[in-house]
Amino acid sequence: MADQSRTVPVVPAVPVVPVVPVVPRVPAVPVVPAILRDSAFRRLWIGSAISLFGDQFYLVALPWVVLQISGSALAMGTILMTASIPRAVLMLMGGAIADRISPRKVLVGTASGRTIFVGAVGALLWFHVLQVWELYILGFAFGVADAFSMPASSAFLPSLIGRERLVAGNSVMQTTAQLTTIVGPAPAGLVIKSLGAAWAFVIDAISFLFIIVALWTLPDPPRPAAAKKPPMWQSVLEGLRYVGRDSALSALMLLAATLNVCISGPMSVGLAYMAKTKFGSPAAFGIAVSSLAAGGLLGALMAGVIKIRRRGVLLLGASAAIAVCVAALAFLNQLALISAVLIVMAICAAITNIHLASWIQGRVDLEVRGRVVSVLMLSAIGLQPISLAIAGFLAAWSLTGMFLIASAALLIATAAGAARSAVRAIE
């Protein structure tokens, strides 16, 4: 998967939690064209876009291959779990490694590792000798790569384009990510149908080469003067202490973790369950997912051109708006209205999510940027299994009750954030 696209924690097919925005310091209208005129950013963007497009072939092929080989949905779930465990366990170490070595070198290494593993699976599938246990190894390898590449990607971008253009850069990256999720799966399915699943893995492996080449041509971030490096566990603790000393940063991360718990599970579990119980059609679930993708795309585009003057107000307002939308899902029975609500939710989440990445990337010192970003990502990714489990239990009890409880929890978290002067004072 493309390393550079992962600037913030993302739950697949659901909106990312709202977080603090930042005021763009460039004119609103030409901001995106200006960032694309930067040759270094343009190389990174093109390489990432091609790799992200290749990812869609992998994401479509993997469940298909698992079901073909094993015929088990349980195998699919446990393979995903195999990826999530190292991602959560190693995330803080990944941030420390990015700060200690170089985020660019980490990204080159993880992209190279992904190329080898996904290419090997494609070759095994080509010769009809692929076994399920080898897919577990692939999932584990991708989870490890995520743990290192996700904080590294967020740490690398500010050094490449500067703090004043972070909103524009993140907007372009997130817009590209949304577009690839919309246009990529259909050609991936056609390739699998006509040429076989092995080609999907091979295409993904080839796509990684583009981001590797792009990263290879870019400079490393400036490094501080050489000094004796502390043990790894001390480096991790330094990142945690840095977050704890910054009252605004720690308040936002706590709020982000709470919001992720309230959103990721109910959206991932609730939308599928709603499509089954209310509409009895997988097409309804597809429409819901497409609505979220469309809203995320619109929000990513809007984030690059909208000026934000009261960042704390945007955070709290977006949180409250999403809470209202979640509550509305408990009572709506028309697919068109549900889709409209999901689009609004995704727009709010995408705008604030992009500004979160930009705010943290610009606020945090270079020496600890990777570790601080890893704390934020862990607060989201590490709690996803808990959110999914709670949402599954509540949905089995009452779908309406699940959405209402999630909405109430969101409103409580928003009120708690509003009570913190550090959050309200952010300009």
GROMACS .gro file of N, CA, C and O in nm, residues 290-385:
model
  384
  290SER      N    1  -2.046   0.425  -0.082
  290SER     CA    2  -2.017   0.523  -0.187
  290SER      C    3  -2.049   0.664  -0.141
  290SER      O    4  -1.980   0.760  -0.176
  291SER      N    5  -2.154   0.679  -0.061
  291SER     CA    6  -2.190   0.811  -0.009
  291SER      C    7  -2.081   0.865   0.082
  291SER      O    8  -2.044   0.983   0.077
  292LEU      N    9  -2.027   0.777   0.166
  292LEU     CA   10  -1.916   0.819   0.253
  292LEU      C   11  -1.794   0.857   0.170
  292LEU      O   12  -1.726   0.956   0.200
  293ALA      N   13  -1.765   0.779   0.067
  293ALA     CA   14  -1.650   0.810  -0.018
  293ALA      C   15  -1.670   0.942  -0.090
  293ALA      O   16  -1.577   1.023  -0.101
  294ALA      N   17  -1.792   0.966  -0.140
  294ALA     CA   18  -1.820   1.092  -0.210
  294ALA      C   19  -1.808   1.210  -0.115
  294ALA      O   20  -1.750   1.314  -0.150
  295GLY      N   21  -1.862   1.195   0.006
  295GLY     CA   22  -1.850   1.303   0.103
  295GLY      C   23  -1.706   1.328   0.143
  295GLY      O   24  -1.663   1.443   0.159
  296GLY      N   25  -1.629   1.219   0.157
  296GLY     CA   26  -1.487   1.236   0.190
  296GLY      C   27  -1.412   1.308   0.080
  296GLY      O   28  -1.324   1.391   0.107
  297LEU      N   29  -1.447   1.279  -0.045
  297LEU     CA   30  -1.383   1.347  -0.157
  297LEU      C   31  -1.417   1.495  -0.157
  297LEU      O   32  -1.329   1.581  -0.173
  298LEU      N   33  -1.544   1.527  -0.139
  298LEU     CA   34  -1.585   1.668  -0.135
  298LEU      C   35  -1.517   1.741  -0.020
  298LEU      O   36  -1.469   1.854  -0.035
  299GLY      N   37  -1.512   1.676   0.096
  299GLY     CA   38  -1.447   1.740   0.211
  299GLY      C   39  -1.299   1.763   0.189
  299GLY      O   40  -1.245   1.867   0.227
  300ALA      N   41  -1.232   1.667   0.127
  300ALA     CA   42  -1.089   1.683   0.099
  300ALA      C   43  -1.064   1.798   0.003
  300ALA      O   44  -0.968   1.875   0.018
  301LEU      N   45  -1.150   1.812  -0.098
  301LEU     CA   46  -1.138   1.924  -0.191
  301LEU      C   47  -1.165   2.057  -0.121
  301LEU      O   48  -1.093   2.156  -0.142
  302MET      N   49  -1.267   2.061  -0.039
  302MET     CA   50  -1.304   2.185   0.029
  302MET      C   51  -1.197   2.228   0.129
  302MET      O   52  -1.174   2.348   0.149
  303ALA      N   53  -1.130   2.131   0.191
  303ALA     CA   54  -1.029   2.165   0.292
  303ALA      C   55  -0.915   2.246   0.232
  303ALA      O   56  -0.853   2.327   0.303
  304GLY      N   57  -0.887   2.226   0.104
  304GLY     CA   58  -0.776   2.297   0.042
  304GLY      C   59  -0.806   2.441   0.007
  304GLY      O   60  -0.714   2.518  -0.021
  305VAL      N   61  -0.934   2.480   0.008
  305VAL     CA   62  -0.968   2.614  -0.037
  305VAL      C   63  -1.043   2.696   0.067
  305VAL      O   64  -1.064   2.817   0.049
  306ILE      N   65  -1.086   2.634   0.176
  306ILE     CA   66  -1.162   2.706   0.279
  306ILE      C   67  -1.067   2.762   0.384
  306ILE      O   68  -0.983   2.689   0.439
  307LYS      N   69  -1.080   2.888   0.414
  307LYS     CA   70  -1.002   2.949   0.521
  307LYS      C   71  -1.069   2.923   0.655
  307LYS      O   72  -1.190   2.939   0.669
  308ILE      N   73  -0.990   2.881   0.753
  308ILE     CA   74  -1.041   2.854   0.886
  308ILE      C   75  -0.975   2.950   0.984
  308ILE      O   76  -0.853   2.953   0.997
  309ARG      N   77  -1.056   3.030   1.053
  309ARG     CA   78  -1.001   3.127   1.148
  309ARG      C   79  -1.018   3.082   1.293
  309ARG      O   80  -0.942   3.124   1.379
  310ARG      N   81  -1.120   3.005   1.322
  310ARG     CA   82  -1.143   2.958   1.458
  310ARG      C   83  -1.135   2.805   1.458
  310ARG      O   84  -1.234   2.736   1.440
  311ARG      N   85  -1.015   2.756   1.479
  311ARG     CA   86  -0.994   2.613   1.467
  311ARG      C   87  -1.066   2.534   1.575
  311ARG      O   88  -1.122   2.427   1.550
  312GLY      N   89  -1.065   2.584   1.696
  312GLY     CA   90  -1.135   2.516   1.803
  312GLY      C   91  -1.285   2.510   1.778
  312GLY      O   92  -1.350   2.409   1.807
  313VAL      N   93  -1.340   2.619   1.724
  313VAL     CA   94  -1.483   2.621   1.693
  313VAL      C   95  -1.517   2.519   1.586
  313VAL      O   96  -1.620   2.450   1.593
  314LEU      N   97  -1.431   2.507   1.484
  314LEU     CA   98  -1.455   2.408   1.379
  314LEU      C   99  -1.457   2.267   1.436
  314LEU      O  100  -1.544   2.186   1.404
  315LEU      N  101  -1.360   2.236   1.523
  315LEU     CA  102  -1.353   2.105   1.583
  315LEU      C  103  -1.481   2.072   1.659
  315LEU      O  104  -1.543   1.967   1.638
  316LEU      N  105  -1.521   2.161   1.747
  316LEU     CA  106  -1.638   2.135   1.830
  316LEU      C  107  -1.766   2.135   1.748
  316LEU      O  108  -1.856   2.053   1.770
  317GLY      N  109  -1.775   2.226   1.651
  317GLY     CA  110  -1.894   2.230   1.566
  317GLY      C  111  -1.908   2.106   1.481
  317GLY      O  112  -2.017   2.050   1.466
  318ALA      N  113  -1.796   2.059   1.422
  318ALA     CA  114  -1.800   1.938   1.341
  318ALA      C  115  -1.835   1.816   1.425
  318ALA      O  116  -1.911   1.729   1.381
  319SER      N  117  -1.782   1.809   1.546
  319SER     CA  118  -1.813   1.697   1.635
  319SER      C  119  -1.962   1.693   1.666
  319SER      O  120  -2.025   1.586   1.663
  320ALA      N  121  -2.019   1.810   1.699
  320ALA     CA  122  -2.162   1.816   1.729
  320ALA      C  123  -2.245   1.780   1.607
  320ALA      O  124  -2.347   1.709   1.618
  321ALA      N  125  -2.205   1.829   1.488
  321ALA     CA  126  -2.280   1.799   1.367
  321ALA      C  127  -2.279   1.649   1.336
  321ALA      O  128  -2.382   1.591   1.299
  322ILE      N  129  -2.164   1.585   1.354
  322ILE     CA  130  -2.156   1.441   1.330
  322ILE      C  131  -2.241   1.364   1.430
  322ILE      O  132  -2.307   1.265   1.396
  323ALA      N  133  -2.244   1.411   1.557
  323ALA     CA  134  -2.327   1.346   1.657
  323ALA      C  135  -2.475   1.352   1.618
  323ALA      O  136  -2.549   1.254   1.633
  324VAL      N  137  -2.519   1.466   1.566
  324VAL     CA  138  -2.657   1.480   1.522
  324VAL      C  139  -2.685   1.385   1.404
  324VAL      O  140  -2.791   1.321   1.396
  325CYS      N  141  -2.591   1.376   1.312
  325CYS     CA  142  -2.608   1.287   1.197
  325CYS      C  143  -2.618   1.141   1.240
  325CYS      O  144  -2.699   1.064   1.187
  326VAL      N  145  -2.533   1.102   1.336
  326VAL     CA  146  -2.538   0.964   1.385
  326VAL      C  147  -2.674   0.935   1.448
  326VAL      O  148  -2.732   0.827   1.427
  327ALA      N  149  -2.726   1.031   1.524
  327ALA     CA  150  -2.859   1.013   1.585
  327ALA      C  151  -2.966   1.001   1.477
  327ALA      O  152  -3.060   0.921   1.490
  328ALA      N  153  -2.953   1.078   1.370
  328ALA     CA  154  -3.053   1.073   1.262
  328ALA      C  155  -3.058   0.936   1.197
  328ALA      O  156  -3.164   0.889   1.155
  329LEU      N  157  -2.941   0.869   1.189
  329LEU     CA  158  -2.938   0.736   1.128
  329LEU      C  159  -3.024   0.636   1.203
  329LEU      O  160  -3.068   0.534   1.147
  330ALA      N  161  -3.050   0.662   1.331
  330ALA     CA  162  -3.131   0.571   1.410
  330ALA      C  163  -3.277   0.570   1.365
  330ALA      O  164  -3.348   0.473   1.391
  331PHE      N  165  -3.322   0.676   1.299
  331PHE     CA  166  -3.464   0.690   1.269
  331PHE      C  167  -3.496   0.693   1.120
  331PHE      O  168  -3.611   0.677   1.082
  332LEU      N  169  -3.396   0.716   1.034
  332LEU     CA  170  -3.422   0.727   0.891
  332LEU      C  171  -3.445   0.590   0.828
  332LEU      O  172  -3.375   0.493   0.861
  333ASN      N  173  -3.540   0.583   0.737
  333ASN     CA  174  -3.572   0.457   0.668
  333ASN      C  175  -3.565   0.469   0.517
  333ASN      O  176  -3.589   0.371   0.447
  334GLN      N  177  -3.534   0.588   0.467
  334GLN     CA  178  -3.521   0.609   0.323
  334GLN      C  179  -3.373   0.616   0.286
  334GLN      O  180  -3.298   0.694   0.345
  335LEU      N  181  -3.335   0.535   0.189
  335LEU     CA  182  -3.193   0.525   0.153
  335LEU      C  183  -3.138   0.658   0.104
  335LEU      O  184  -3.022   0.691   0.133
  336ALA      N  185  -3.219   0.737   0.033
  336ALA     CA  186  -3.171   0.866  -0.017
  336ALA      C  187  -3.136   0.960   0.098
  336ALA      O  188  -3.034   1.030   0.095
  337LEU      N  189  -3.221   0.962   0.203
  337LEU     CA  190  -3.193   1.048   0.318
  337LEU      C  191  -3.072   0.998   0.396
  337LEU      O  192  -2.990   1.077   0.443
  338ILE      N  193  -3.061   0.867   0.410
  338ILE     CA  194  -2.944   0.811   0.479
  338ILE      C  195  -2.816   0.848   0.405
  338ILE      O  196  -2.716   0.888   0.465
  339SER      N  197  -2.819   0.839   0.273
  339SER     CA  198  -2.701   0.874   0.193
  339SER      C  199  -2.665   1.021   0.210
  339SER      O  200  -2.547   1.056   0.221
  340ALA      N  201  -2.766   1.108   0.214
  340ALA     CA  202  -2.740   1.250   0.232
  340ALA      C  203  -2.675   1.277   0.366
  340ALA      O  204  -2.580   1.358   0.378
  341VAL      N  205  -2.724   1.211   0.471
  341VAL     CA  206  -2.666   1.228   0.604
  341VAL      C  207  -2.521   1.180   0.606
  341VAL      O  208  -2.432   1.244   0.665
  342LEU      N  209  -2.494   1.067   0.542
  342LEU     CA  210  -2.358   1.013   0.539
  342LEU      C  211  -2.263   1.106   0.463
  342LEU      O  212  -2.147   1.122   0.501
  343ILE      N  213  -2.312   1.169   0.358
  343ILE     CA  214  -2.230   1.264   0.283
  343ILE      C  215  -2.192   1.382   0.371
  343ILE      O  216  -2.076   1.426   0.374
  344VAL      N  217  -2.289   1.434   0.446
  344VAL     CA  218  -2.262   1.547   0.536
  344VAL      C  219  -2.159   1.507   0.642
  344VAL      O  220  -2.065   1.582   0.673
  345MET      N  221  -2.179   1.389   0.701
  345MET     CA  222  -2.083   1.340   0.801
  345MET      C  223  -1.942   1.332   0.745
  345MET      O  224  -1.845   1.377   0.807
  346ALA      N  225  -1.930   1.275   0.626
  346ALA     CA  226  -1.798   1.255   0.567
  346ALA      C  227  -1.732   1.388   0.531
  346ALA      O  228  -1.610   1.403   0.543
  347ILE      N  229  -1.811   1.485   0.485
  347ILE     CA  230  -1.756   1.617   0.455
  347ILE      C  231  -1.698   1.681   0.580
  347ILE      O  232  -1.585   1.731   0.581
  348CYS      N  233  -1.776   1.680   0.689
  348CYS     CA  234  -1.729   1.738   0.815
  348CYS      C  235  -1.603   1.668   0.863
  348CYS      O  236  -1.506   1.733   0.905
  349ALA      N  237  -1.604   1.535   0.856
  349ALA     CA  238  -1.489   1.460   0.905
  349ALA      C  239  -1.365   1.483   0.820
  349ALA      O  240  -1.254   1.499   0.872
  350ALA      N  241  -1.381   1.487   0.687
  350ALA     CA  242  -1.265   1.502   0.598
  350ALA      C  243  -1.199   1.639   0.616
  350ALA      O  244  -1.076   1.649   0.621
  351ILE      N  245  -1.280   1.745   0.623
  351ILE     CA  246  -1.224   1.879   0.639
  351ILE      C  247  -1.143   1.889   0.767
  351ILE      O  248  -1.027   1.934   0.768
  352THR      N  249  -1.203   1.845   0.878
  352THR     CA  250  -1.133   1.857   1.005
  352THR      C  251  -1.018   1.759   1.016
  352THR      O  252  -0.915   1.788   1.079
  353ASN      N  253  -1.029   1.643   0.952
  353ASN     CA  254  -0.921   1.547   0.956
  353ASN      C  255  -0.796   1.599   0.885
  353ASN      O  256  -0.683   1.583   0.935
  354ILE      N  257  -0.814   1.662   0.772
  354ILE     CA  258  -0.701   1.720   0.699
  354ILE      C  259  -0.635   1.830   0.780
  354ILE      O  260  -0.512   1.841   0.787
  355HIS      N  261  -0.717   1.911   0.844
  355HIS     CA  262  -0.660   2.019   0.925
  355HIS      C  263  -0.592   1.965   1.050
  355HIS      O  264  -0.499   2.025   1.101
  356LEU      N  265  -0.636   1.851   1.100
  356LEU     CA  266  -0.567   1.787   1.212
  356LEU      C  267  -0.424   1.753   1.173
  356LEU      O  268  -0.329   1.787   1.243
  357ALA      N  269  -0.409   1.683   1.062
  357ALA     CA  270  -0.275   1.645   1.018
  357ALA      C  271  -0.188   1.768   1.000
  357ALA      O  272  -0.073   1.771   1.043
  358SER      N  273  -0.244   1.872   0.938
  358SER     CA  274  -0.166   1.993   0.912
  358SER      C  275  -0.129   2.063   1.042
  358SER      O  276  -0.016   2.112   1.058
  359TRP      N  277  -0.223   2.067   1.137
  359TRP     CA  278  -0.196   2.136   1.264
  359TRP      C  279  -0.087   2.065   1.342
  359TRP      O  280   0.006   2.128   1.393
  360ILE      N  281  -0.096   1.933   1.353
  360ILE     CA  282   0.004   1.859   1.428
  360ILE      C  283   0.139   1.862   1.357
  360ILE      O  284   0.243   1.883   1.421
  361GLN      N  285   0.139   1.844   1.226
  361GLN     CA  286   0.265   1.846   1.152
  361GLN      C  287   0.336   1.980   1.167
  361GLN      O  288   0.459   1.986   1.176
  362GLY      N  289   0.260   2.089   1.169
  362GLY     CA  290   0.320   2.220   1.180
  362GLY      C  291   0.356   2.258   1.322
  362GLY      O  292   0.443   2.341   1.345
  363ARG      N  293   0.289   2.199   1.421
  363ARG     CA  294   0.307   2.238   1.561
  363ARG      C  295   0.424   2.166   1.627
  363ARG      O  296   0.495   2.223   1.710
  364VAL      N  297   0.444   2.040   1.591
  364VAL     CA  298   0.537   1.954   1.664
  364VAL      C  299   0.679   1.973   1.612
  364VAL      O  300   0.702   1.987   1.492
  365ASP      N  301   0.774   1.971   1.703
  365ASP     CA  302   0.915   1.984   1.666
  365ASP      C  303   0.959   1.866   1.579
  365ASP      O  304   0.913   1.753   1.596
  366LEU      N  305   1.050   1.895   1.486
  366LEU     CA  306   1.098   1.793   1.393
  366LEU      C  307   1.154   1.672   1.465
  366LEU      O  308   1.131   1.557   1.424
  367GLU      N  309   1.225   1.694   1.575
  367GLU     CA  310   1.295   1.585   1.643
  367GLU      C  311   1.200   1.479   1.699
  367GLU      O  312   1.239   1.363   1.717
  368VAL      N  313   1.075   1.516   1.727
  368VAL     CA  314   0.982   1.420   1.788
  368VAL      C  315   0.855   1.404   1.704
  368VAL      O  316   0.759   1.344   1.750
  369ARG      N  317   0.855   1.456   1.582
  369ARG     CA  318   0.733   1.458   1.503
  369ARG      C  319   0.679   1.317   1.478
  369ARG      O  320   0.559   1.291   1.489
  370GLY      N  321   0.767   1.225   1.442
  370GLY     CA  322   0.722   1.089   1.415
  370GLY      C  323   0.661   1.024   1.537
  370GLY      O  324   0.558   0.955   1.528
  371ARG      N  325   0.721   1.045   1.654
  371ARG     CA  326   0.668   0.983   1.775
  371ARG      C  327   0.534   1.042   1.816
  371ARG      O  328   0.444   0.970   1.860
  372VAL      N  329   0.519   1.173   1.801
  372VAL     CA  330   0.392   1.236   1.837
  372VAL      C  331   0.280   1.190   1.744
  372VAL      O  332   0.169   1.159   1.789
  373VAL      N  333   0.309   1.184   1.616
  373VAL     CA  334   0.208   1.136   1.521
  373VAL      C  335   0.171   0.991   1.552
  373VAL      O  336   0.055   0.952   1.543
  374SER      N  337   0.270   0.911   1.593
  374SER     CA  338   0.240   0.771   1.624
  374SER      C  339   0.148   0.759   1.745
  374SER      O  340   0.067   0.667   1.752
  375VAL      N  341   0.160   0.852   1.842
  375VAL     CA  342   0.069   0.851   1.957
  375VAL      C  343  -0.074   0.876   1.911
  375VAL      O  344  -0.169   0.809   1.954
  376LEU      N  345  -0.091   0.973   1.821
  376LEU     CA  346  -0.225   1.003   1.769
  376LEU      C  347  -0.281   0.882   1.694
  376LEU      O  348  -0.397   0.844   1.712
  377MET      N  349  -0.201   0.822   1.608
  377MET     CA  350  -0.249   0.709   1.530
  377MET      C  351  -0.283   0.591   1.618
  377MET      O  352  -0.381   0.519   1.595
  378LEU      N  353  -0.202   0.568   1.721
  378LEU     CA  354  -0.230   0.459   1.813
  378LEU      C  355  -0.361   0.482   1.886
  378LEU      O  356  -0.437   0.389   1.912
  379SER      N  357  -0.389   0.608   1.921
  379SER     CA  358  -0.513   0.637   1.992
  379SER      C  359  -0.635   0.602   1.909
  379SER      O  360  -0.742   0.573   1.963
  380ALA      N  361  -0.620   0.605   1.776
  380ALA     CA  362  -0.731   0.567   1.689
  380ALA      C  363  -0.727   0.419   1.655
  380ALA      O  364  -0.823   0.345   1.675
  381ILE      N  365  -0.614   0.372   1.605
  381ILE     CA  366  -0.604   0.235   1.556
  381ILE      C  367  -0.610   0.134   1.670
  381ILE      O  368  -0.675   0.030   1.660
  382GLY      N  369  -0.546   0.166   1.781
  382GLY     CA  370  -0.543   0.071   1.892
  382GLY      C  371  -0.679   0.046   1.953
  382GLY      O  372  -0.703  -0.061   2.012
  383LEU      N  373  -0.770   0.142   1.940
  383LEU     CA  374  -0.903   0.128   2.000
  383LEU      C  375  -1.008   0.078   1.902
  383LEU      O  376  -1.122   0.056   1.941
  384GLN      N  377  -0.972   0.063   1.776
  384GLN     CA  378  -1.071   0.017   1.678
  384GLN      C  379  -1.130  -0.119   1.711
  384GLN      O  380  -1.253  -0.136   1.701
  385PRO      N  381  -1.050  -0.219   1.750
  385PRO     CA  382  -1.112  -0.348   1.783
  385PRO      C  383  -1.215  -0.337   1.895
  385PRO      O  384  -1.319  -0.403   1.893
   0.00000   0.00000   0.00000
